[in-house]
PDB file of C-alpha atoms in Angstrom:
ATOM      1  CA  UNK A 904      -7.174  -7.503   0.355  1.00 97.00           C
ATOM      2  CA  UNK A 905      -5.402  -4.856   2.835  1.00 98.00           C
ATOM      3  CA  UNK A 906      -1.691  -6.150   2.444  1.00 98.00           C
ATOM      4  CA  UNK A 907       0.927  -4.845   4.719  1.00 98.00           C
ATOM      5  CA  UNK A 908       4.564  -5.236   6.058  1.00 98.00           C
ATOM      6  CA  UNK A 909       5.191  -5.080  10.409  1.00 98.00           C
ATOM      7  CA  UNK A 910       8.491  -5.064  12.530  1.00 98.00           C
ATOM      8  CA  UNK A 911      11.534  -3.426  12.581  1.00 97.00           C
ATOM      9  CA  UNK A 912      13.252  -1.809   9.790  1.00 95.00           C
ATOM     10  CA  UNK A 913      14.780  -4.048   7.287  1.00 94.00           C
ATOM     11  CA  UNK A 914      13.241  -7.179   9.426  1.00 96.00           C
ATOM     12  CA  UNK A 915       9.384  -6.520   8.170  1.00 98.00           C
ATOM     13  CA  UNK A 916       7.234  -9.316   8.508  1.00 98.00           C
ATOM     14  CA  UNK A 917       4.294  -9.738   5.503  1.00 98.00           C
ATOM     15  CA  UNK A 918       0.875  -9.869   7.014  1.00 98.00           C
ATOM     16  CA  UNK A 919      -2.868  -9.086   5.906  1.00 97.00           C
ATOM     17  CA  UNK A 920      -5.612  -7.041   7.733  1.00 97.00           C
ATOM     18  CA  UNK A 921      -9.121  -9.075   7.945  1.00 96.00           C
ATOM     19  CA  UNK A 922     -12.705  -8.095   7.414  1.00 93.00           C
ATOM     20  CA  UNK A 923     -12.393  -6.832  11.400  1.00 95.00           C
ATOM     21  CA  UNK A 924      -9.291  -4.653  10.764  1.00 94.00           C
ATOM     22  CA  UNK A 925      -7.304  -6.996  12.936  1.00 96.00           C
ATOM     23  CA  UNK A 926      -3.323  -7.812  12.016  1.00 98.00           C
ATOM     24  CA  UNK A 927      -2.997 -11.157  10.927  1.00 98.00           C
ATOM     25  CA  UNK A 928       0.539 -12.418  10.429  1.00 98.00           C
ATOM     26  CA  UNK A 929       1.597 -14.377   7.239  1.00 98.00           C
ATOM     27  CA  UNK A 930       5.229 -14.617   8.175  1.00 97.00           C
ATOM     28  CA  UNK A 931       5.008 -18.488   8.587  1.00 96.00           C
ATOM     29  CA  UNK A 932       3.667 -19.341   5.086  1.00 96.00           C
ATOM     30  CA  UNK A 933       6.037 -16.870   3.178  1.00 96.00           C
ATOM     31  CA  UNK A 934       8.183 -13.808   3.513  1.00 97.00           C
ATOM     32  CA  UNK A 935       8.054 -10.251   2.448  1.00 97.00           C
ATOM     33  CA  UNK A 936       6.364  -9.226  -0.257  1.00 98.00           C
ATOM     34  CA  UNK A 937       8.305  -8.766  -3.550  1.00 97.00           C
ATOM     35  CA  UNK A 938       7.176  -7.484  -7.036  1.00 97.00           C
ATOM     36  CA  UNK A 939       5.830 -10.857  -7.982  1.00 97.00           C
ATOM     37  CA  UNK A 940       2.983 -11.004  -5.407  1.00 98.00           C
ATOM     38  CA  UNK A 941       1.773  -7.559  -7.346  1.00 98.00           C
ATOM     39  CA  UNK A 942       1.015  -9.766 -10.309  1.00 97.00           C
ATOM     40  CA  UNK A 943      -2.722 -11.081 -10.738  1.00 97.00           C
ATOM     41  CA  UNK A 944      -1.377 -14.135 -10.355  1.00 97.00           C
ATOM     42  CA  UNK A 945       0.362 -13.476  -6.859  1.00 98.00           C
ATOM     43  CA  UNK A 946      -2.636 -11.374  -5.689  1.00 98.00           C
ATOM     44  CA  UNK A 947      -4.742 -14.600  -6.472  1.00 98.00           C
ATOM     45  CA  UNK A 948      -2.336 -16.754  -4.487  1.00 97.00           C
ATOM     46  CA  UNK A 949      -2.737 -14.864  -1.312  1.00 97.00           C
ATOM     47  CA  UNK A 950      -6.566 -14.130  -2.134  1.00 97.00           C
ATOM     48  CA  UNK A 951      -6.833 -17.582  -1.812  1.00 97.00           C
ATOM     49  CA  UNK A 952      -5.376 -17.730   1.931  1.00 95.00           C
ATOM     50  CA  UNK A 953      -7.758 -17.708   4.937  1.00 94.00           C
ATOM     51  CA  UNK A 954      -7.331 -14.972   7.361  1.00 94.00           C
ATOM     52  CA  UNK A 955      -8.905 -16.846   9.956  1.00 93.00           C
ATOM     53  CA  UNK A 956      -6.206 -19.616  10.099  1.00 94.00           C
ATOM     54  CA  UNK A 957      -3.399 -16.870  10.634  1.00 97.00           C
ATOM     55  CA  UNK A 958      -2.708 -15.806  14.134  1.00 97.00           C
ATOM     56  CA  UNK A 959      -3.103 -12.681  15.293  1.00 97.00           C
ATOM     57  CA  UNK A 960       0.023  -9.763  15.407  1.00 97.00           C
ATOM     58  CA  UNK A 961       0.184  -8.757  18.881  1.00 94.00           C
ATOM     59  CA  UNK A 962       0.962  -5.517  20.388  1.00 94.00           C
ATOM     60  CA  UNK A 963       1.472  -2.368  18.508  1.00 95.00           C
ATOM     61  CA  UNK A 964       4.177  -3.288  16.269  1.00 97.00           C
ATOM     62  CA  UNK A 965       5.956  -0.884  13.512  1.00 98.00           C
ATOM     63  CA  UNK A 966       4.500  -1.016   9.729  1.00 98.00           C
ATOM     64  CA  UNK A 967       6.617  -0.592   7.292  1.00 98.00           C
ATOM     65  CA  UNK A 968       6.428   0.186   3.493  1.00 98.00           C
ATOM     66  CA  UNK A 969       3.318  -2.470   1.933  1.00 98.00           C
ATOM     67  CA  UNK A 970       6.044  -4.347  -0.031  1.00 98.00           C
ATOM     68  CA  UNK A 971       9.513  -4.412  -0.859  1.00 97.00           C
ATOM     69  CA  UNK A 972      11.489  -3.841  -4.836  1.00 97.00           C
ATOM     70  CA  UNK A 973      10.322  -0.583  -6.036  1.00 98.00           C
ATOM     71  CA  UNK A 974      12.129   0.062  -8.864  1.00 98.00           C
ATOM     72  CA  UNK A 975      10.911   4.353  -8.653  1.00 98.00           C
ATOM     73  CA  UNK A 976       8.054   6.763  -7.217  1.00 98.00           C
ATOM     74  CA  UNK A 977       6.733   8.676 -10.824  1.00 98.00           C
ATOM     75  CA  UNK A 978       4.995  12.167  -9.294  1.00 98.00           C
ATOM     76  CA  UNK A 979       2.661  13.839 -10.804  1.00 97.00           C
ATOM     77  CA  UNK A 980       2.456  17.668 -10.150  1.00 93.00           C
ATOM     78  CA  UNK A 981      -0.192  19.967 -10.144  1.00 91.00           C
ATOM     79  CA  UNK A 982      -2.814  17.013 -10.615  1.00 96.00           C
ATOM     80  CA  UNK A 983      -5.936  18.945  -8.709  1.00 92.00           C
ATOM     81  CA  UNK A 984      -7.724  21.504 -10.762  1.00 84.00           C
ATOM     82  CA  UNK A 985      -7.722  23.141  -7.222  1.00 79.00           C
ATOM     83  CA  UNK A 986      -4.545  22.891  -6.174  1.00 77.00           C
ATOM     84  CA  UNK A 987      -3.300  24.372  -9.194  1.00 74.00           C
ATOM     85  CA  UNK A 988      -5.021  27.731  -8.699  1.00 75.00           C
ATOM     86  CA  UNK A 989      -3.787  27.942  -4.960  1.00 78.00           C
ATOM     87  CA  UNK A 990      -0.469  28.171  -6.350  1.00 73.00           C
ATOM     88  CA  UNK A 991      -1.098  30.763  -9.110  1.00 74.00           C
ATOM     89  CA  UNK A 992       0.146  28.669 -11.861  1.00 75.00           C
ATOM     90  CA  UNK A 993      -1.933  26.912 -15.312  1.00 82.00           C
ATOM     91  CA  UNK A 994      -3.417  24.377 -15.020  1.00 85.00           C
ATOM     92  CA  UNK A 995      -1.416  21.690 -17.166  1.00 89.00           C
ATOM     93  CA  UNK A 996      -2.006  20.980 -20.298  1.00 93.00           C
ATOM     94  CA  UNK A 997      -0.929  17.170 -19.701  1.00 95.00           C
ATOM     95  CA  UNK A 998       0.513  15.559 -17.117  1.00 97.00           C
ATOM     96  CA  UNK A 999       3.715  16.927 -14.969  1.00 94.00           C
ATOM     97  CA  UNK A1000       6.227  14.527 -14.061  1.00 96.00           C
ATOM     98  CA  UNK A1001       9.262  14.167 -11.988  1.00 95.00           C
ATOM     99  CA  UNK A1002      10.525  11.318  -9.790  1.00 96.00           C
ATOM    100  CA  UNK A1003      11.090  10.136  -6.113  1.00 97.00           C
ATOM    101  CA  UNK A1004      15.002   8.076  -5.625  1.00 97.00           C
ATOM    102  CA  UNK A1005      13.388   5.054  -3.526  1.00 98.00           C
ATOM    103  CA  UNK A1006      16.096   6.055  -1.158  1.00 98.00           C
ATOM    104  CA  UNK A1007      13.093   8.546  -0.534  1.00 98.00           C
ATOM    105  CA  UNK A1008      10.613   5.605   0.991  1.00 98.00           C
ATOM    106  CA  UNK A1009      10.102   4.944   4.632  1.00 98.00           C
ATOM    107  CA  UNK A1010       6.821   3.517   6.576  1.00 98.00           C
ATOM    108  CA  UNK A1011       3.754   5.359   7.028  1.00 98.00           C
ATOM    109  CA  UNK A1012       4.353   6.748  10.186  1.00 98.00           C
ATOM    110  CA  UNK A1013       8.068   7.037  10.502  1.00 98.00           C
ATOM    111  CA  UNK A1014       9.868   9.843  11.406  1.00 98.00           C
ATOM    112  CA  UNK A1015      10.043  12.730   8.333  1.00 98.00           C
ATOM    113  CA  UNK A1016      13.486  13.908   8.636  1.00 98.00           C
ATOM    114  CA  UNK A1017      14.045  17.601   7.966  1.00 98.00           C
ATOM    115  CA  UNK A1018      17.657  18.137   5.824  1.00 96.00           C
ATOM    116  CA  UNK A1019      20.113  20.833   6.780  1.00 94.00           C
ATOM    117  CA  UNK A1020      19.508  23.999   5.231  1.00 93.00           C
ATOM    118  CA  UNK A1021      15.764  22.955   4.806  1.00 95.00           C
ATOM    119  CA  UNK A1022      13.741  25.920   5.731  1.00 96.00           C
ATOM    120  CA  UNK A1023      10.099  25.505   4.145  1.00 97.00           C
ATOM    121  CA  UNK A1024       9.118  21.818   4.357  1.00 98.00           C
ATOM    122  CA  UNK A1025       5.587  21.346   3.117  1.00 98.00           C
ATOM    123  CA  UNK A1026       3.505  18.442   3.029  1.00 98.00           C
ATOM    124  CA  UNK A1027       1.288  16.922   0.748  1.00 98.00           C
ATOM    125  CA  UNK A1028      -1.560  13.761   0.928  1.00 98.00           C
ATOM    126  CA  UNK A1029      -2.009  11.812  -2.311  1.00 98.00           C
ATOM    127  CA  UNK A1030      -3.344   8.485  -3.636  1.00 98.00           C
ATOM    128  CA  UNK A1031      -0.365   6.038  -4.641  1.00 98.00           C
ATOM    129  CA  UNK A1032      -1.238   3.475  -8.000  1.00 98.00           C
ATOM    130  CA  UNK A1033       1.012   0.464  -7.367  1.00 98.00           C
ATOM    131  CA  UNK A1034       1.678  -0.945 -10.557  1.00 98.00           C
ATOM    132  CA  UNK A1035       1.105  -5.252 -10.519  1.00 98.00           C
ATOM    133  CA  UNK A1036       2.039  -6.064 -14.190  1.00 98.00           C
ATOM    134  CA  UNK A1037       4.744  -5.200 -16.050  1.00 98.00           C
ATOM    135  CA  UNK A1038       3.089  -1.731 -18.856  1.00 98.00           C
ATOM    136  CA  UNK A1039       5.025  -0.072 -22.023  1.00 98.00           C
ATOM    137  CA  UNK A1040       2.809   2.184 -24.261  1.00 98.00           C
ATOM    138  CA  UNK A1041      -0.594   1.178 -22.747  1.00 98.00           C
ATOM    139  CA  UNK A1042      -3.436   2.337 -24.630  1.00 98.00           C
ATOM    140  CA  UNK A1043      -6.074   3.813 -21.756  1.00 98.00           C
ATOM    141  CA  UNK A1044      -8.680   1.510 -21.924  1.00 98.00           C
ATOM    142  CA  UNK A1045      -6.580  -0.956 -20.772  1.00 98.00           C
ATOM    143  CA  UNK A1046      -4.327   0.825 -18.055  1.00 98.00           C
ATOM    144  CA  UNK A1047      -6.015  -0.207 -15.299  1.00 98.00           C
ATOM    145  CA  UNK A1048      -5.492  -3.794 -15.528  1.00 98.00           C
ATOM    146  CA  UNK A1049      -2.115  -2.834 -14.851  1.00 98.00           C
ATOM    147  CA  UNK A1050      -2.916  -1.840 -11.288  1.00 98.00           C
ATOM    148  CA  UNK A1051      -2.434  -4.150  -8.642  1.00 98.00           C
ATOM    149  CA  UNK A1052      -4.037  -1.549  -5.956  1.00 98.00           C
ATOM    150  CA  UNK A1053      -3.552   1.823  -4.123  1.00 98.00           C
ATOM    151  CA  UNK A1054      -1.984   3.283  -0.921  1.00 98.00           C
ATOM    152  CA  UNK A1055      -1.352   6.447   1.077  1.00 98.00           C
ATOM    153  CA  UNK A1056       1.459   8.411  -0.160  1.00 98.00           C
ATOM    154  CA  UNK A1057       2.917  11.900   1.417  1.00 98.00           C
ATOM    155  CA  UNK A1058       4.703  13.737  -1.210  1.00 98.00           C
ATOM    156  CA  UNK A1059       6.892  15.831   1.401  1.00 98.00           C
ATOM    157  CA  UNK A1060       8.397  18.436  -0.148  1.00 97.00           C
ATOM    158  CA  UNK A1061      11.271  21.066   0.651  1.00 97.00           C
ATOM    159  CA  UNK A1062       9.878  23.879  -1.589  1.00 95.00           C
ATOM    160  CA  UNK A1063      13.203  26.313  -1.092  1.00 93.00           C
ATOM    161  CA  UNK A1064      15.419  23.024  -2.823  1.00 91.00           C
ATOM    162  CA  UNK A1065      12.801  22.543  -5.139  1.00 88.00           C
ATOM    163  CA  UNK A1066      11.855  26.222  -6.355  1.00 84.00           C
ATOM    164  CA  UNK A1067      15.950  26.576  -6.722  1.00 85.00           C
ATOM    165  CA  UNK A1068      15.922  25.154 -10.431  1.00 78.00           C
ATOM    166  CA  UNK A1069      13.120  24.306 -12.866  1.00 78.00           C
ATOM    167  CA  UNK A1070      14.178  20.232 -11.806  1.00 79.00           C
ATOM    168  CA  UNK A1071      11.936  19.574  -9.028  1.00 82.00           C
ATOM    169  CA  UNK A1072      13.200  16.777  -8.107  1.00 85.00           C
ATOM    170  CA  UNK A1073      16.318  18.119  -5.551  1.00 88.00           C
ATOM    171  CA  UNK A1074      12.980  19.138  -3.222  1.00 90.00           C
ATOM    172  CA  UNK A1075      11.191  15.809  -3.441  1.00 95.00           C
ATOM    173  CA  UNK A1076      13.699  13.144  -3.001  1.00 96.00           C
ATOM    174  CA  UNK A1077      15.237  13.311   0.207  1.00 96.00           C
ATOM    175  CA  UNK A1078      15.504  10.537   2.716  1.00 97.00           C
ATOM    176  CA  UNK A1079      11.893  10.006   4.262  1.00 98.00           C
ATOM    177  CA  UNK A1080       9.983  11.780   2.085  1.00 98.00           C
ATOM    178  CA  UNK A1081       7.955   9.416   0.234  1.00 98.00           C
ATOM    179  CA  UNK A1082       5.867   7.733   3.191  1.00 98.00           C
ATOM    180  CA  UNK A1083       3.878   4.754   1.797  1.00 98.00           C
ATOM    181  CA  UNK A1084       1.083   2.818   3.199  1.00 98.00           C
ATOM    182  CA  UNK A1085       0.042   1.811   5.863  1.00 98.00           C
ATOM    183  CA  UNK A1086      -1.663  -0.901   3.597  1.00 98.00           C
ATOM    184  CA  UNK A1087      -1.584  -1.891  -0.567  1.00 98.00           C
ATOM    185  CA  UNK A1088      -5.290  -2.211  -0.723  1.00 98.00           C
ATOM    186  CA  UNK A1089      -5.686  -4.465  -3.969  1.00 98.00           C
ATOM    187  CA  UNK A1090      -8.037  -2.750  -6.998  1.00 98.00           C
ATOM    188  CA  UNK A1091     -10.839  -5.282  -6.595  1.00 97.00           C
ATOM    189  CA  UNK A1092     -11.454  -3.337  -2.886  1.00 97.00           C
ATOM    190  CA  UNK A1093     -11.484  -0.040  -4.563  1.00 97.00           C
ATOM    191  CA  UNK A1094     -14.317   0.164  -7.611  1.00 94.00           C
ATOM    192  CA  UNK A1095     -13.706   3.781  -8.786  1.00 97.00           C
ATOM    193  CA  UNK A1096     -10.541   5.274  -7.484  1.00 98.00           C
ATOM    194  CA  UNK A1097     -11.753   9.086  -8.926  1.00 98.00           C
ATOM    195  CA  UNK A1098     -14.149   9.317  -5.930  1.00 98.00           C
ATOM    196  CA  UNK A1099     -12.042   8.887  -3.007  1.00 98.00           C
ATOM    197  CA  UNK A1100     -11.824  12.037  -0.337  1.00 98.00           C
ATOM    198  CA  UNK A1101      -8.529  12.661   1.027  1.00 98.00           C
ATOM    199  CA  UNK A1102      -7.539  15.060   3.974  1.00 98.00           C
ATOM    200  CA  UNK A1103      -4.245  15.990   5.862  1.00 98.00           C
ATOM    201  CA  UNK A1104      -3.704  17.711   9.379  1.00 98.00           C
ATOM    202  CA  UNK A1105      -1.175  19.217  11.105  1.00 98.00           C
ATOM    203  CA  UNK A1106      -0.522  19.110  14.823  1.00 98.00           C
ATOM    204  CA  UNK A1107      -4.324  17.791  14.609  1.00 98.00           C
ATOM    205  CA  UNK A1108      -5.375  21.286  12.680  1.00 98.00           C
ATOM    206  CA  UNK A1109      -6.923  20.679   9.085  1.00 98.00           C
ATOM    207  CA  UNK A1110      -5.073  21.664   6.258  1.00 98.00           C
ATOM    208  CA  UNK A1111      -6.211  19.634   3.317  1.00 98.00           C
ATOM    209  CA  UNK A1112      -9.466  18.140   2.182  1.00 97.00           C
ATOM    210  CA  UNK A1113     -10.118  16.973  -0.971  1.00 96.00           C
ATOM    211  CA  UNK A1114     -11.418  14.367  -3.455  1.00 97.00           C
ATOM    212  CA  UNK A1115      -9.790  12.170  -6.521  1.00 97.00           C
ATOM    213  CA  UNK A1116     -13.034  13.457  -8.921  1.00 95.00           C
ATOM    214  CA  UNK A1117     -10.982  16.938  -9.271  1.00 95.00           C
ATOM    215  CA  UNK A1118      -7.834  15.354 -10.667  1.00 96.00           C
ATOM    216  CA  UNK A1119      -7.312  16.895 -14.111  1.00 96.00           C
ATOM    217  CA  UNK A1120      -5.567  13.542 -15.299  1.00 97.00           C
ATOM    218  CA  UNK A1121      -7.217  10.664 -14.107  1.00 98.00           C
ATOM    219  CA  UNK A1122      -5.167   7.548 -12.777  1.00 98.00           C
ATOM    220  CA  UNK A1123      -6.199   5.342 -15.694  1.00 98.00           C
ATOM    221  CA  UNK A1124      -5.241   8.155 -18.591  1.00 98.00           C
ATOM    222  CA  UNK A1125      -1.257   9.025 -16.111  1.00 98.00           C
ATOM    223  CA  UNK A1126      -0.846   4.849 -16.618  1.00 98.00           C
ATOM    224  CA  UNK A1127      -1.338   5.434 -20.407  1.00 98.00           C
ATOM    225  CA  UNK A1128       0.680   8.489 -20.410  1.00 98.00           C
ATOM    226  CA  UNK A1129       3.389   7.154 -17.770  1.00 98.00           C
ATOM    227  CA  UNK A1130       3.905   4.024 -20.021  1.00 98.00           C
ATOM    228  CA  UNK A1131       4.528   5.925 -23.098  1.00 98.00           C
ATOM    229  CA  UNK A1132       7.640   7.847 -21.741  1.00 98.00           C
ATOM    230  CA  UNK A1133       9.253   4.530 -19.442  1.00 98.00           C
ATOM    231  CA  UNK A1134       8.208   0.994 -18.674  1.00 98.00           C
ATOM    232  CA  UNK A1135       6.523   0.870 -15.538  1.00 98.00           C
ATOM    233  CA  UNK A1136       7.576  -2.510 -13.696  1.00 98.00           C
ATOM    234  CA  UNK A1137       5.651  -4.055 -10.966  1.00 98.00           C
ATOM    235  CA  UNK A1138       6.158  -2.645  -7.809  1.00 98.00           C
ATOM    236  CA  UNK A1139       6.324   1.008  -9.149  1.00 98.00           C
ATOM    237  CA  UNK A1140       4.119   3.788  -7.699  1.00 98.00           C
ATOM    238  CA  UNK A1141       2.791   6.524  -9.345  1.00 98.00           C
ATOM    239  CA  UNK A1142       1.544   9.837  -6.653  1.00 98.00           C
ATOM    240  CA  UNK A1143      -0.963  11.377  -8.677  1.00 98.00           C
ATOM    241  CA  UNK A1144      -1.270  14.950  -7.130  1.00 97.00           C
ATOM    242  CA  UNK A1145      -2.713  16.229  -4.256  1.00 96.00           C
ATOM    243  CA  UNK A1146      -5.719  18.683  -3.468  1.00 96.00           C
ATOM    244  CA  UNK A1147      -5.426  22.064  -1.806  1.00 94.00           C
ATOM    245  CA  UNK A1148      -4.203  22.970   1.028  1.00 95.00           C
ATOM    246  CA  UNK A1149      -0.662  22.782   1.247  1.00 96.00           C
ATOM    247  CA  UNK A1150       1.493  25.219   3.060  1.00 96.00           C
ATOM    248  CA  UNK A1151       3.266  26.601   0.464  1.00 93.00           C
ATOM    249  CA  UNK A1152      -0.090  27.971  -0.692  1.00 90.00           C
ATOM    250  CA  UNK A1153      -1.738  29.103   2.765  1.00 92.00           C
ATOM    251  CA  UNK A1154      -3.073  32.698   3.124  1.00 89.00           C
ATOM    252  CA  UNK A1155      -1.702  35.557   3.905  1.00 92.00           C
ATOM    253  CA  UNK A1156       1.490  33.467   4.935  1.00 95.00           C
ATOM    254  CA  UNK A1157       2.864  30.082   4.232  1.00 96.00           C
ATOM    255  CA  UNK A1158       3.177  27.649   6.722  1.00 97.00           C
ATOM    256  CA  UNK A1159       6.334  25.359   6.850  1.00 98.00           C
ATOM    257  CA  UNK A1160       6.568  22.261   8.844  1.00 98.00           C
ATOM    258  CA  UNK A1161       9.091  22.104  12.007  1.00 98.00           C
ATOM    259  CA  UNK A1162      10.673  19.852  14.278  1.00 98.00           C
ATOM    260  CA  UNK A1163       8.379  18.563  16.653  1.00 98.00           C
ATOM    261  CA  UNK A1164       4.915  19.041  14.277  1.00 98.00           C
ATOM    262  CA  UNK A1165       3.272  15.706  13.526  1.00 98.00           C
ATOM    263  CA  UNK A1166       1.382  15.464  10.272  1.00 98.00           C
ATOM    264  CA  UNK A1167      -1.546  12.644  10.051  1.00 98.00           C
ATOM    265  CA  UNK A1168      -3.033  12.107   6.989  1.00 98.00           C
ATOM    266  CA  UNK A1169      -4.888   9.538   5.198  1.00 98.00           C
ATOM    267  CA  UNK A1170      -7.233   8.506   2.028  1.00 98.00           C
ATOM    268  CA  UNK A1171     -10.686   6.934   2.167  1.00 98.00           C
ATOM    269  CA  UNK A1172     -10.870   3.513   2.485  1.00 97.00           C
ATOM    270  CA  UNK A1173      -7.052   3.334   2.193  1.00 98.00           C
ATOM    271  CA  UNK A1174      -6.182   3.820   6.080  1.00 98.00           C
ATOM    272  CA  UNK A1175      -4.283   6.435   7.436  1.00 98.00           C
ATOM    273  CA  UNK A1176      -0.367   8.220   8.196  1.00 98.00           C
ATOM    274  CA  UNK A1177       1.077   9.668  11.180  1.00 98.00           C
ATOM    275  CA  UNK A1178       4.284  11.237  10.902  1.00 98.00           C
ATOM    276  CA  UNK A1179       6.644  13.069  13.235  1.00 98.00           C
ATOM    277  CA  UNK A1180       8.976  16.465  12.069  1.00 98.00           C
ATOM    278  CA  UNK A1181      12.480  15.788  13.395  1.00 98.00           C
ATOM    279  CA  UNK A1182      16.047  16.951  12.727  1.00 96.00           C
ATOM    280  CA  UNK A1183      18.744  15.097  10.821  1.00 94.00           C
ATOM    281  CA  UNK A1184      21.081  13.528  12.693  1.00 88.00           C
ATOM    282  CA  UNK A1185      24.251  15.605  12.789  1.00 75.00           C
TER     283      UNK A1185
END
């Protein structure tokens, strides 16, 4: 299933897309997706609801983030064997991780709002592992039945707030900066997620291509690891990394995003981002 949230902020409506791609609205059988539809038992509850008997959404309404109660975005750094030697450091020994404030998520293609002060925003296209069941200490071989399914994430970053300490975080968690969706697409739709491409342009110029096969830590072995440090609840996402490309690491200059630049991006299978650069509000 390709599950999804439409309508204005803080009035989303849950809906579905069908075998066509068409919007189909769910809004009169239930209302916005919480944690508990992320369970298998939830998932198998709307599985079992026909998308031809729900109308269609008309016109080109807003999507909003998949589902609602997110409890935090765990970020994995320097996941792509690639993407690691574009920025001149090791390659990790085991996993990276900082974390996203959900104050961080907006809708796939809202605006990206650049802070004061901010003077090298970057971007960056990675795969999202929404978390359906509740995992502590998960051995490996069983992490993945811990996934409800996957989505788009862009881990925007503000590398000159993030390079000021050795806490990443102050660069990664500020307000629209942890785009999500446009769609949960439940595991049973996505067989191996360590061969899906992923790409990223900006102002309709490619700057990242890439696949989930050159992750150093794949998504089943960061559940296991994850789980060992903090409970993941359902609802959580974990942004595994992203491939090269990024503009902190462009050649022979970096390239920062600006007001006015629009950044699309998207991951196979799991639909697509469109996001405009804009100022904060004074």
């Amino acid at each position: 299933m390709k599950l999804c949230q439409f309508g204005d902020l803080n009035s989303e409506k849950p809906g579905l897309v069908d075998r066509e791609g068409r919007l189909r609205d769910l809004s009169g059988l239930r209302g916005p997706f919480r944690p508990e539809d992320l369970s298998p038992e939830g998932l198998a509850r709307l599985a079992a609801i026909a998308p031809e008997r729900l109308p269609f959404v008309s016109g080109n309404p807003r999507i909003g983030v998949p589902f609602h109660g997110t409890s935090k975005i765990v970020c994995i750094g320097l996941n792509y064997s690639d993407h690691a030697a574009e920025t001149g450091l090791p390659v990790p020994t085991e996993p990276i991780i900082f974390l996203k404030p959900t104050t961080a998520i907006c809708g796939p293609n809202d605006d990206t709002i650049q802070p004061p002060h901010s003077t090298r925003l970057d971007w960056e296209v990675e795969l999202g592992v929404v978390i359906g069941r509740k995992a502590r200490r998960v051995p490996e071989e069983r992490a993945l039945d811990h996934v409800a399914g996957y989505c788009v994430v862009n881990d925007v970053s503000e590398r000159a707030f993030q390079m000021q300490s050795s806490q990443w975080d102050k660069g990664k968690g500020c307000d629209s900066f942890a785009p999500l969706g446009p769609w949960l697409v439940t595991a049973d739709e996505v067989p191996d997620p360590q061969n899906l491409d992923l790409w990223l342009d900006v102002n309709g110029e490619r700057m990242q291509t890439g696949n989930t096969r050159t992750m150093i830590f794949g998504v089943a072995e960061l559940v296991s690891y994850c789980s060992a440090y903090m409970t993941l609840l359902p609802g959580d996402v974990i942004a595994t990394g992203t491939p090269p490309g990024v503009g902190m690491g462009k050649r022979p200059e970096p390239i920062w995003l600006k007001p006015g630049d629009t950044v699309t991006l998207g991951v196979e299978s799991l639909g697509r981002q469109r996001q405009r650069v804009v100022r904060a509000p004074e």
